[in-house]
mmCIF file of C-alpha atoms (C1' of nucleotides) in Angstrom:
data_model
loop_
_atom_site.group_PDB
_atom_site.id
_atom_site.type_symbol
_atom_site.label_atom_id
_atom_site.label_comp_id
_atom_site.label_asym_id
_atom_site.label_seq_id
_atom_site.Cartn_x
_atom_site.Cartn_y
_atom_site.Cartn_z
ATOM 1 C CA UNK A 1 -7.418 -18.198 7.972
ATOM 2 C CA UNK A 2 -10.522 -18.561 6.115
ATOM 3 C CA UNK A 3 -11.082 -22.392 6.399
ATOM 4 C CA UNK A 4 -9.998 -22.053 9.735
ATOM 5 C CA UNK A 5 -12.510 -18.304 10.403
ATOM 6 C CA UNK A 6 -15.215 -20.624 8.530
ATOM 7 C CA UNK A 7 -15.090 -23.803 10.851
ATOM 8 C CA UNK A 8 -15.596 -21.552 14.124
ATOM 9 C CA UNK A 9 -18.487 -19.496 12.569
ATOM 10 C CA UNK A 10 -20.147 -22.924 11.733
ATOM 11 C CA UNK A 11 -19.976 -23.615 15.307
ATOM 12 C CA UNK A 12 -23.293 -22.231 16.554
ATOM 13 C CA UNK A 13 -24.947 -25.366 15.205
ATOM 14 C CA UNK A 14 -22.044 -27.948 15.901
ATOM 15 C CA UNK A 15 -20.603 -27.947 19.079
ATOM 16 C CA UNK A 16 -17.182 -29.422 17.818
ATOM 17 C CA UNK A 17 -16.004 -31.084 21.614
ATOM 18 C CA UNK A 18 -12.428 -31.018 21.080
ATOM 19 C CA UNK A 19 -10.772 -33.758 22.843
ATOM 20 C CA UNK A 20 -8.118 -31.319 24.313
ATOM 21 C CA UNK A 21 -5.194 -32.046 25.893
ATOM 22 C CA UNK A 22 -2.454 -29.680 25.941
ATOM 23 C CA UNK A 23 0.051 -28.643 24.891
ATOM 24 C CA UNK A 24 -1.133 -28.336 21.633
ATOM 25 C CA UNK A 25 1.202 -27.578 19.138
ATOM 26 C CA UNK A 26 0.387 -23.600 18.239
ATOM 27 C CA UNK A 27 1.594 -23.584 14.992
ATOM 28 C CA UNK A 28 -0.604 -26.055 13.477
ATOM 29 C CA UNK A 29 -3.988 -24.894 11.807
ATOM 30 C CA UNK A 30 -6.098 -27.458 13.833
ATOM 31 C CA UNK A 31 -4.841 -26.146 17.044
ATOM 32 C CA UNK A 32 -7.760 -25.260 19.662
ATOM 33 C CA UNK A 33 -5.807 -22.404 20.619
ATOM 34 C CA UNK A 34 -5.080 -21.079 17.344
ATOM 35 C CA UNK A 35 -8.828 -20.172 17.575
ATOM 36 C CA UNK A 36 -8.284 -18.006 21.024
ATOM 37 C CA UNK A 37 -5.325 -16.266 19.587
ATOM 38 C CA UNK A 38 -7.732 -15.569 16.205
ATOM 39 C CA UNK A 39 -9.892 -14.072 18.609
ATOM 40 C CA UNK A 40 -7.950 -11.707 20.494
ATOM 41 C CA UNK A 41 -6.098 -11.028 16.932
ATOM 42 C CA UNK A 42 -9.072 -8.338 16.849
ATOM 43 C CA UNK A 43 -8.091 -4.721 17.403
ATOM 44 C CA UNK A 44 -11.655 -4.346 18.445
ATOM 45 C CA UNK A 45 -11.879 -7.369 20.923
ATOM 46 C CA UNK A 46 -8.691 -5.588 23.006
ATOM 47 C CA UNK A 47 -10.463 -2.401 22.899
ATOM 48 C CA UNK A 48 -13.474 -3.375 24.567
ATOM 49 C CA UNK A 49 -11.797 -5.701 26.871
ATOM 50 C CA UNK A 50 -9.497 -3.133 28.084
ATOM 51 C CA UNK A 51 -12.442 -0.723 28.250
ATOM 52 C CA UNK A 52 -14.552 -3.333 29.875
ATOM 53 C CA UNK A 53 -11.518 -3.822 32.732
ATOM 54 C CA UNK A 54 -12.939 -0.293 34.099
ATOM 55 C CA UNK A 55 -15.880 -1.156 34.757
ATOM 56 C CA UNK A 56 -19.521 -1.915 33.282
ATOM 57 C CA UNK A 57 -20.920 -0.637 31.082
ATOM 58 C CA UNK A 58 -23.733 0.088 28.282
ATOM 59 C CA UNK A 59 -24.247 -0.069 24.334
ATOM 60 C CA UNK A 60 -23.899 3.428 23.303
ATOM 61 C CA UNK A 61 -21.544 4.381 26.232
ATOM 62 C CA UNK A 62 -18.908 1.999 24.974
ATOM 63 C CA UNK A 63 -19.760 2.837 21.275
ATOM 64 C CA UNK A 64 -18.939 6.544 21.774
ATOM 65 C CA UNK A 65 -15.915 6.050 23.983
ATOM 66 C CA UNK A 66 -13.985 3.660 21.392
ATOM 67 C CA UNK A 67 -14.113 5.948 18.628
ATOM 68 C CA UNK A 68 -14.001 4.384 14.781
ATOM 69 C CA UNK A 69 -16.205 1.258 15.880
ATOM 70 C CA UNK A 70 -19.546 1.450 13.965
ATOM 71 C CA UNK A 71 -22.420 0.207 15.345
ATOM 72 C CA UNK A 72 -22.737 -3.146 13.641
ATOM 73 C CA UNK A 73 -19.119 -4.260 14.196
ATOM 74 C CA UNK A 74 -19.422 -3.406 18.275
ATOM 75 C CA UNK A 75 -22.361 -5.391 18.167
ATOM 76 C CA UNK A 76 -20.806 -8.715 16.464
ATOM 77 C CA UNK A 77 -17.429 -8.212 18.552
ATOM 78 C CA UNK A 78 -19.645 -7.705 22.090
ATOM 79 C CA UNK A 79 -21.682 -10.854 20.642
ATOM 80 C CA UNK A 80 -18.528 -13.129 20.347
ATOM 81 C CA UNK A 81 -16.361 -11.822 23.439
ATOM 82 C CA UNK A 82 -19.844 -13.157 25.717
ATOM 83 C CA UNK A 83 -20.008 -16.457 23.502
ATOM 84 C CA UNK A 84 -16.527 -16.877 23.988
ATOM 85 C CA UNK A 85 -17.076 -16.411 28.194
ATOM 86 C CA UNK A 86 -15.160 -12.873 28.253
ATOM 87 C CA UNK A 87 -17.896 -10.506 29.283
ATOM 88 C CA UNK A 88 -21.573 -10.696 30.452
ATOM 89 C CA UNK A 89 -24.553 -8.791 28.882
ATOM 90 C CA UNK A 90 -27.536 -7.666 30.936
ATOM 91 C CA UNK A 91 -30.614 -6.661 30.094
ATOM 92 C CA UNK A 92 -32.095 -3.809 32.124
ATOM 93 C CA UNK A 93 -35.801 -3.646 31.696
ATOM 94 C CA UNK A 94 -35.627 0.634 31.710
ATOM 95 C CA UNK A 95 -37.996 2.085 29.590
ATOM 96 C CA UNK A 96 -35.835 2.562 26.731
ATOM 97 C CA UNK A 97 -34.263 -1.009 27.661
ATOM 98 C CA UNK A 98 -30.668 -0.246 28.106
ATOM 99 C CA UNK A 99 -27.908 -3.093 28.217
ATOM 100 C CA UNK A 100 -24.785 -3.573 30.770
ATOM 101 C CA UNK A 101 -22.209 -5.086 29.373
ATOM 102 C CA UNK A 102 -19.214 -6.506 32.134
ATOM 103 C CA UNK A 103 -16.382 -8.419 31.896
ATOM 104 C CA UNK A 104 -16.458 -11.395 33.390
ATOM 105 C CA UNK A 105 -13.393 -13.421 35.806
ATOM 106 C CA UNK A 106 -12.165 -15.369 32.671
ATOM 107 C CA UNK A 107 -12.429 -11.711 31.018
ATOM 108 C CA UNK A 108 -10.876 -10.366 33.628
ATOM 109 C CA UNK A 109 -8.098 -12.914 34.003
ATOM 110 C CA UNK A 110 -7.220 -11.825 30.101
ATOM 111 C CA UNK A 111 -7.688 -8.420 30.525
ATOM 112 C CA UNK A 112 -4.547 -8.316 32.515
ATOM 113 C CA UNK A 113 -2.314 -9.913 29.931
ATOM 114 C CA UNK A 114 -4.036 -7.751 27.416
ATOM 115 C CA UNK A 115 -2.947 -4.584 29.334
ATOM 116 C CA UNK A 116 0.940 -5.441 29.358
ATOM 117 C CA UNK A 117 0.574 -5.540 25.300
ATOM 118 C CA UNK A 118 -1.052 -2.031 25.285
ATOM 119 C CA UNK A 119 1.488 -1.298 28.213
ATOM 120 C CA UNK A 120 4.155 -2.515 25.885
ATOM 121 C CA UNK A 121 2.534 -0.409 23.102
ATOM 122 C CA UNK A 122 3.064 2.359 24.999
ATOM 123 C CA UNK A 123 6.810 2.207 26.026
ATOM 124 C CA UNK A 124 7.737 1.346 22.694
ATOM 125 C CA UNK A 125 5.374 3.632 20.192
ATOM 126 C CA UNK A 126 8.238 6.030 19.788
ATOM 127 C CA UNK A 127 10.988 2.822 18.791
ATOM 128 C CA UNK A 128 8.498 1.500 16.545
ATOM 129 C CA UNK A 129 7.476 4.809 14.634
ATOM 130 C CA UNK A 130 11.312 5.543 14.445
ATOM 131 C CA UNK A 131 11.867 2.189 13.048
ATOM 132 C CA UNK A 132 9.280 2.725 10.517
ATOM 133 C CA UNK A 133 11.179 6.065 9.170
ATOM 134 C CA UNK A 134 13.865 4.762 8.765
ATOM 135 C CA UNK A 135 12.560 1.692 7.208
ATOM 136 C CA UNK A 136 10.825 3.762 4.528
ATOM 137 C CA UNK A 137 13.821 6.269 4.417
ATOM 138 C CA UNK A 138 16.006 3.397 3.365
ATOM 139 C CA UNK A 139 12.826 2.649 0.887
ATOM 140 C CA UNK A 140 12.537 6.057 -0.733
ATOM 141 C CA UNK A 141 16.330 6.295 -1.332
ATOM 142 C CA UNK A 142 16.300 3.130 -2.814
ATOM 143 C CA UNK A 143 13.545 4.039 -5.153
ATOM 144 C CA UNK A 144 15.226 7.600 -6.295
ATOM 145 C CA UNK A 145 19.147 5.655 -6.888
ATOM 146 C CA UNK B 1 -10.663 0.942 11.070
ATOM 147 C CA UNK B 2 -10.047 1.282 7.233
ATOM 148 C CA UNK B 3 -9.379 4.821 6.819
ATOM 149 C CA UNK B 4 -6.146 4.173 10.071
ATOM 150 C CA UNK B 5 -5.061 1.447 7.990
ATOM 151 C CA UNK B 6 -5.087 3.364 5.211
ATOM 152 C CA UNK B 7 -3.331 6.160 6.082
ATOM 153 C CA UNK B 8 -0.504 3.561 8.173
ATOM 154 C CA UNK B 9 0.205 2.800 4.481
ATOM 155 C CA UNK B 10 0.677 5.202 2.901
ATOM 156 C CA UNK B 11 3.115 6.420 5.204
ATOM 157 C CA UNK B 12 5.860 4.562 3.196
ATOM 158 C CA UNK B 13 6.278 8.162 1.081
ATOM 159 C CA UNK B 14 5.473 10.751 4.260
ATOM 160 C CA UNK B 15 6.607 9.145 7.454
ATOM 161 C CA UNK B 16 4.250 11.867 9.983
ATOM 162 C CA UNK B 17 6.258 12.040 12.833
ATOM 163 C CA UNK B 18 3.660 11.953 15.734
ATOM 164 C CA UNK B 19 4.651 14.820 18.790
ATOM 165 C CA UNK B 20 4.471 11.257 21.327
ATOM 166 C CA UNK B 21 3.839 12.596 24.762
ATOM 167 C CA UNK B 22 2.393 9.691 26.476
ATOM 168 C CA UNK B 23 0.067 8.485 27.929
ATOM 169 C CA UNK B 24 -1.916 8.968 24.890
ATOM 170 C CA UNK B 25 -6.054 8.291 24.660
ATOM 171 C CA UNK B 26 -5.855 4.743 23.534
ATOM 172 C CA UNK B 27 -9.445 4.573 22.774
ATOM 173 C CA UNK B 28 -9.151 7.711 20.653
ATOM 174 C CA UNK B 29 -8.703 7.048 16.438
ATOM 175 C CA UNK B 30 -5.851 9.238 16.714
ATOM 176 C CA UNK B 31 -3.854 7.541 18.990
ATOM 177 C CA UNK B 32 -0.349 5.910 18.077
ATOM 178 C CA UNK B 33 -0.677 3.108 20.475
ATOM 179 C CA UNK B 34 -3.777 1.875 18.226
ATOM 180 C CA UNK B 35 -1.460 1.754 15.202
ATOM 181 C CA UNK B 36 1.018 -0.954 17.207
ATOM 182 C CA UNK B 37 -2.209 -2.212 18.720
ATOM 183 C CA UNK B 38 -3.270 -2.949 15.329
ATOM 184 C CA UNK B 39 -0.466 -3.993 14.134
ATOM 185 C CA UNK B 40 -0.666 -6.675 16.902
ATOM 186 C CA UNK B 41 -4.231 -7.307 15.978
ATOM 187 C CA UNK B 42 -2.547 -9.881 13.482
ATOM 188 C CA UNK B 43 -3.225 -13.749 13.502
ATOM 189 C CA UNK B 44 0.213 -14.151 11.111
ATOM 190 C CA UNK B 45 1.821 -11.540 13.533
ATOM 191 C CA UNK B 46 1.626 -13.478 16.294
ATOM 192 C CA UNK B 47 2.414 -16.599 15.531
ATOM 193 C CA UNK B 48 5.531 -15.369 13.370
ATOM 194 C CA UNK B 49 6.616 -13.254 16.461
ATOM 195 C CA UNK B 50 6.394 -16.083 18.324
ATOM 196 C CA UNK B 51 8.108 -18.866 16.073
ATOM 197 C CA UNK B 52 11.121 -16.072 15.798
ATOM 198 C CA UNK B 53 11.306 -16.157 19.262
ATOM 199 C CA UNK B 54 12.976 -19.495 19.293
ATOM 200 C CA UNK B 55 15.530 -18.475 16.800
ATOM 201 C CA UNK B 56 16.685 -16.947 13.022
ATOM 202 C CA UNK B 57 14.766 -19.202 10.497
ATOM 203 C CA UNK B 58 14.360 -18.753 6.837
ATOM 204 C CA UNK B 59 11.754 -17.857 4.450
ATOM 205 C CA UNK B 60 10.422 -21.052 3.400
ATOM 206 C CA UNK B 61 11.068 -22.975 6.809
ATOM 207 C CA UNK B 62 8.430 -20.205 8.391
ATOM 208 C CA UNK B 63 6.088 -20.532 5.403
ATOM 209 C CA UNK B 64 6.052 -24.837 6.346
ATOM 210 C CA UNK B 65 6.230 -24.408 10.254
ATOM 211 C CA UNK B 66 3.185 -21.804 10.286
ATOM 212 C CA UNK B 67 0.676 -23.886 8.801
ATOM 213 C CA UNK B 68 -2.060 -22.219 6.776
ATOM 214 C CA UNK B 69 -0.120 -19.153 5.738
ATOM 215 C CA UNK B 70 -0.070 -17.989 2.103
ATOM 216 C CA UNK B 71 3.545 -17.482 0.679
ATOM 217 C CA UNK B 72 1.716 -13.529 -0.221
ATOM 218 C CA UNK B 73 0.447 -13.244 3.108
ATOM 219 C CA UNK B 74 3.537 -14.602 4.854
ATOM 220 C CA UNK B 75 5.576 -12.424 2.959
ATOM 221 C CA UNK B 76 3.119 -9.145 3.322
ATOM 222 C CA UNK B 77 3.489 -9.757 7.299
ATOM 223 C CA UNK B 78 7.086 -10.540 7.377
ATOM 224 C CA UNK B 79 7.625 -7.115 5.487
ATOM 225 C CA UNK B 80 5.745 -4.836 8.049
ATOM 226 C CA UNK B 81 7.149 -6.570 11.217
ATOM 227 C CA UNK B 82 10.593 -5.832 9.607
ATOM 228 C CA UNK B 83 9.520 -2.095 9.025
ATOM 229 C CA UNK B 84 7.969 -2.144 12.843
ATOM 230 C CA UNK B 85 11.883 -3.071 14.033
ATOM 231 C CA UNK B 86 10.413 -6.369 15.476
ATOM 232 C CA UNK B 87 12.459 -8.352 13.430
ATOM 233 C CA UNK B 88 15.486 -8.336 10.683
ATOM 234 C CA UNK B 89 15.970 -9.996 7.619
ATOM 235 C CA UNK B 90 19.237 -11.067 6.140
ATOM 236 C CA UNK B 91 19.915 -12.442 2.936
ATOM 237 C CA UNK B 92 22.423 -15.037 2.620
ATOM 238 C CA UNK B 93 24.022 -14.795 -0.492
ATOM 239 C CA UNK B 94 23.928 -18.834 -0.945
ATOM 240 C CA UNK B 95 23.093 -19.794 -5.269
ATOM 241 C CA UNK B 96 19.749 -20.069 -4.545
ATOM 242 C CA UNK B 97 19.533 -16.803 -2.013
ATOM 243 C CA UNK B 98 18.259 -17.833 1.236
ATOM 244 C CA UNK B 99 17.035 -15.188 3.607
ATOM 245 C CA UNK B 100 17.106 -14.937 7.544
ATOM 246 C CA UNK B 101 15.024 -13.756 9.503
ATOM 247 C CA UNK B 102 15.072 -13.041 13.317
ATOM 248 C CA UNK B 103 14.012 -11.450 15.791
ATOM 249 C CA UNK B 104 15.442 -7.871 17.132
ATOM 250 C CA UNK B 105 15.898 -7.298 20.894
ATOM 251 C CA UNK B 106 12.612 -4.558 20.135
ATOM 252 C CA UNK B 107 10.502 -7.630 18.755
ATOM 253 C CA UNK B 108 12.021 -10.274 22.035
ATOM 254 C CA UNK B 109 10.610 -7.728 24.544
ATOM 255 C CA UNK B 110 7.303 -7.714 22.623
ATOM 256 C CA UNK B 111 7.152 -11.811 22.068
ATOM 257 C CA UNK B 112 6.976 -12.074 25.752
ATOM 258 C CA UNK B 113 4.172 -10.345 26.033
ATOM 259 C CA UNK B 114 2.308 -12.411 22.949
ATOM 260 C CA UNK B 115 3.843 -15.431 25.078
ATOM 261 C CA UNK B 116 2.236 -14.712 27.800
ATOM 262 C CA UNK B 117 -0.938 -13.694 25.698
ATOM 263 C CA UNK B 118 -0.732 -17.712 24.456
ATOM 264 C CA UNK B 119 0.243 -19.457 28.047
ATOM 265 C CA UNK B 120 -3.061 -17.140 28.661
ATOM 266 C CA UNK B 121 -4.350 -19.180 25.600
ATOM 267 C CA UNK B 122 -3.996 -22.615 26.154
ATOM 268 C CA UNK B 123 -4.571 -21.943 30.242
ATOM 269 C CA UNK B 124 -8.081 -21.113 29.738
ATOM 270 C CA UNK B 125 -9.207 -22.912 26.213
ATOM 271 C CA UNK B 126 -11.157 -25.065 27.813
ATOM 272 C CA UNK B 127 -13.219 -22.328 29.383
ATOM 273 C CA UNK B 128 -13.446 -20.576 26.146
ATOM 274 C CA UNK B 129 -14.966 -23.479 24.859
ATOM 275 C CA UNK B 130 -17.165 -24.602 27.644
ATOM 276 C CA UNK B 131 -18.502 -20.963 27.420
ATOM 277 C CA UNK B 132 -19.383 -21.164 23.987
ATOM 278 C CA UNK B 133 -20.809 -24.581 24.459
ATOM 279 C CA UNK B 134 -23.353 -23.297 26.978
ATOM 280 C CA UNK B 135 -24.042 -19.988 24.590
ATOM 281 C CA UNK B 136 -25.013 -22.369 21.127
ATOM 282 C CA UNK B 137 -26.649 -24.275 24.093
ATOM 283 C CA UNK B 138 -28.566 -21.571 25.254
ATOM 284 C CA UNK B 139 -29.413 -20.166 21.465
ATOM 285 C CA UNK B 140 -30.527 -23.297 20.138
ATOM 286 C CA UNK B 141 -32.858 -24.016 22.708
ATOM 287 C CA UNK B 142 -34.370 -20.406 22.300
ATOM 288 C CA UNK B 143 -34.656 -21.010 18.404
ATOM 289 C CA UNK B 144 -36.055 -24.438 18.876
ATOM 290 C CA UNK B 145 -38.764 -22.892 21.250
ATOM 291 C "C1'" DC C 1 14.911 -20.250 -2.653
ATOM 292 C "C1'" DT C 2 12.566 -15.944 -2.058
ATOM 293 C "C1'" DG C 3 9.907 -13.272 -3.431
ATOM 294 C "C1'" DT C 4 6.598 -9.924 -6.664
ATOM 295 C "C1'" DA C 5 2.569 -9.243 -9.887
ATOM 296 C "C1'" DT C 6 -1.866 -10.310 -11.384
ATOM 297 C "C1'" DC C 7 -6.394 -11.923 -11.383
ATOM 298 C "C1'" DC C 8 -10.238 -13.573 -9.103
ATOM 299 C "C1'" DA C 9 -13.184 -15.168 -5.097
ATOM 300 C "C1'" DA C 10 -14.356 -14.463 -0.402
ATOM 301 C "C1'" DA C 11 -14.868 -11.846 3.667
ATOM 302 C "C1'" DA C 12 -15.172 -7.616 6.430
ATOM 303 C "C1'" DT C 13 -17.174 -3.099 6.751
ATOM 304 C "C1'" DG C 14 -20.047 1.192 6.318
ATOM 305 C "C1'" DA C 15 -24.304 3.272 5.476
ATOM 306 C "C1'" DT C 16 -28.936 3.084 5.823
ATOM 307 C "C1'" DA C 17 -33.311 1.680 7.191
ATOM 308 C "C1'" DC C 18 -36.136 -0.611 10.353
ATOM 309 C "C1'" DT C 19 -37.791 -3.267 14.917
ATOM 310 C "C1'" DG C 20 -38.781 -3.931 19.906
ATOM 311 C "C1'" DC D 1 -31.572 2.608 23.665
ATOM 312 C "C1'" DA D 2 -29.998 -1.488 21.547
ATOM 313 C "C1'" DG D 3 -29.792 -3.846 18.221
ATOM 314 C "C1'" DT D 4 -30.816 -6.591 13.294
ATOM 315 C "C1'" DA D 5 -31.183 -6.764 8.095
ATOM 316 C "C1'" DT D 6 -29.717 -5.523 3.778
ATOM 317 C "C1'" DC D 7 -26.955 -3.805 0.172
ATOM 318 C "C1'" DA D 8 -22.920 -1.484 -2.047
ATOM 319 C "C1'" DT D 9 -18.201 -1.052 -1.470
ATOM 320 C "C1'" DT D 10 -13.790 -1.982 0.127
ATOM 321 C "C1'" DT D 11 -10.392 -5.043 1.652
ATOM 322 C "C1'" DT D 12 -8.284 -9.147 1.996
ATOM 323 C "C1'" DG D 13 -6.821 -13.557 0.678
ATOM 324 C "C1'" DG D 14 -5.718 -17.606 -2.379
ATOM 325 C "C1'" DA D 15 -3.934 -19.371 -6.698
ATOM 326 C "C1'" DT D 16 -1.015 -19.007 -10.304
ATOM 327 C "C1'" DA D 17 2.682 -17.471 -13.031
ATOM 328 C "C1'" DC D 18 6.910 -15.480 -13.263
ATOM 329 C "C1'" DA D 19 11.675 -13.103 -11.846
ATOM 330 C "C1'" DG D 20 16.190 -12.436 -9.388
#
DNA sequence: CTGTATCCAAAATGATACTG
DNA sequence: CAGTATCATTTTGGATACAG
């Protein structure tokens, strides 16, 4: 992942045009949409594009309501989900300025496919915790014979 | 995110067995559906889930087919998707051992989810890229002024 | 073949301080 | 309010060697 993480950060200088023409074959490293999938492989990307689904909405608003996200992380994450097309940011010239952040159709259009994985997170928590138990109950016993 | 992870790992000794009375807060640090969601939150995850999808395949196949993956890493993710129930592993007691791996019916209703999640993917990569295109566009132009 | 263990380099993150 | 910059720390990953 790290050649692969480097190439796309290099890309606010280089504008790599990839020829693309699906299907591309997924599994290979040099795969255009390897680099979507590394993108939504971000716990905080689904957050905030789940959150986003509900509505607009600002800085400190969204910081607060996803809890665990520090301030520099939310900021990087917003900064690549509008680079990538998936929200909007707007400036509001308030006193204070304050900053809307929406999610945009292409946003939107994921958002949807991102809800039936926390959907299916939700109908399964309970197989997957019980899974884990007895994963590590095999484990421990294991360990003690 | 590091202190969740943390304690998701050491859970191999103490398996806490969450009440689970959905629908739980997902935005909240607490929540269980932010453990799977993070478990999700996986590059290797992902495309393993997916690959498994069309059928048992061992170790080493897995390792060649999923280009860029580290024999540790591989091996690191393989290990927790097995403890999530996603997926089993068999070893085939062959001279040199060769081990199975495939998918559980738990891990086939998740993999068409991330299937849709790449059909999502390689629908709208062009976008993605267009998008971040006009963004370096748009940056570049505001550094060079 | 299928891993685990170790060591080392690289990357992500948190805390803090500071700007517009 | 909405960030950016910096630094210390943690985490993660790759490479290598080795074991069942």
């Amino acid at each position: 992942m790290a050649r692969l993480a480097a190439a796309a950060k290099k890309a606010p200088s280089g504008h790599q045009v990839t020829p693309a023409t699906p299907p591309w074959d997924v599994y290979s490293a040099a795969c255009p949409t390897r680099l979507v999938l590394d993108r939504l492989a971000d716990k905080w990307a689904l957050l905030i594009l789940g959150r986003l689904a509900g509505g607009p909405i600002r800085f400190n608003q969204l910081r607060r309501q996803i809890e665990g996200v520090s301030q520099k992380v939310l900021s990087q994450t917003l900064k690549r989900l509008e680079r990538d097309g998936l929200l909007s940011r707007r400036v509001v010239p308030t006193v204070p300025v304050t900053v809307e952040y929406a999610i945009t159709p292409l946003g939107r259009t994921l958002s949807d496919t991102v809800r039936a994985l926390a959907r299916w997170a939700e109908a399964n928590i309970e197989s997957v915790l019980a899974a884990q138990a007895a994963y590590d109950a095999a484990q421990t016993s294991r360990a003690t014979t």
